[in-house]
Coordinates of C-alpha atoms in Angstrom, one line a residue:
X1 CA 165.3 27.7 9.8
X2 CA 163.5 25.5 12.2
X3 CA 165.1 26.8 15.4
X4 CA 163.7 29.4 17.8
X5 CA 165.7 32.7 17.9
X6 CA 166.3 34.8 20.9
X7 CA 163.8 37.4 19.6
X8 CA 161.0 34.9 19.5
X9 CA 161.8 33.7 23.0
X10 CA 161.7 37.4 24.2
X11 CA 158.4 38.0 22.6
X12 CA 156.9 34.9 24.2
X13 CA 158.3 35.9 27.6
X14 CA 156.8 39.4 27.3
X15 CA 153.4 38.0 26.4
X16 CA 153.5 35.6 29.4
X17 CA 154.4 38.4 31.8
X18 CA 151.6 40.5 30.4
X19 CA 149.1 37.7 30.8
X20 CA 150.0 36.4 34.3
X21 CA 151.8 39.3 35.9
X22 CA 155.1 39.2 37.7
X23 CA 153.7 38.4 41.1
X24 CA 151.8 35.3 39.9
X25 CA 154.8 34.1 37.9
X26 CA 157.0 34.5 41.0
X27 CA 154.6 32.4 43.1
X28 CA 154.4 29.7 40.4
X29 CA 158.2 29.6 40.3
X30 CA 158.4 29.3 44.0
X31 CA 155.8 26.5 44.0
X32 CA 157.6 24.7 41.3
X33 CA 161.0 25.0 43.1
X34 CA 159.5 23.6 46.3
X35 CA 157.9 20.7 44.5
X36 CA 161.2 19.8 42.9
X37 CA 163.0 20.1 46.2
X38 CA 160.4 17.9 47.9
X39 CA 160.6 15.3 45.1
X40 CA 164.4 15.1 45.5
X41 CA 164.1 14.8 49.3
X42 CA 161.6 11.9 48.9
X43 CA 163.8 10.1 46.5
X44 CA 166.9 10.4 48.7
X45 CA 164.8 9.2 51.7
X46 CA 163.6 6.2 49.8
X47 CA 167.2 5.3 48.8
X48 CA 168.4 5.5 52.4
X49 CA 165.4 3.3 53.5
X50 CA 166.3 0.7 50.9
X51 CA 169.9 0.7 52.0
X52 CA 168.8 0.1 55.6
X53 CA 166.4 -2.6 54.7
X54 CA 169.0 -4.4 52.7
X55 CA 171.6 -4.1 55.5
X56 CA 169.2 -5.7 58.0
X57 CA 168.7 -8.9 56.0
X58 CA 169.6 -12.0 58.0
X59 CA 169.8 -15.2 55.9
X60 CA 168.2 -18.2 57.4
X61 CA 168.9 -21.8 56.8
X62 CA 166.3 -24.4 55.9
X63 CA 165.9 -25.8 59.4
X64 CA 165.0 -22.3 60.8
X65 CA 162.4 -21.8 58.1
X66 CA 160.8 -25.1 58.8
X67 CA 160.5 -24.5 62.6
X68 CA 159.1 -21.0 62.1
X69 CA 156.5 -22.4 59.6
X70 CA 155.4 -25.1 62.1
X71 CA 155.2 -22.6 64.9
X72 CA 153.0 -20.3 62.7
X73 CA 150.6 -23.1 61.8
X74 CA 150.3 -24.2 65.4
X75 CA 149.4 -20.7 66.5
X76 CA 146.7 -20.4 63.8
X77 CA 145.2 -23.7 64.9
X78 CA 145.1 -22.5 68.5
X79 CA 143.4 -19.3 67.3
X80 CA 140.8 -21.2 65.3
X81 CA 140.0 -23.5 68.3
X82 CA 139.5 -20.5 70.6
X83 CA 137.2 -18.8 68.2

């Protein structure tokens, strides 16, 4: 009772073709296909970038972090003095 039959789908398709025309529907379909293709490509590119980022991770010990922090503060002090 509540489902859509094949005849109802066919009537809707005929009305859509009459309203928009086959050329415009073909263009819309092509645009939609290229949008989906671009979306898939962007998602796969992002995944590969995430894998590369994770692979380049280099763990540092506490001593290396302390020396880098002191070097950074010394550089900012020099920059403030020069300004």
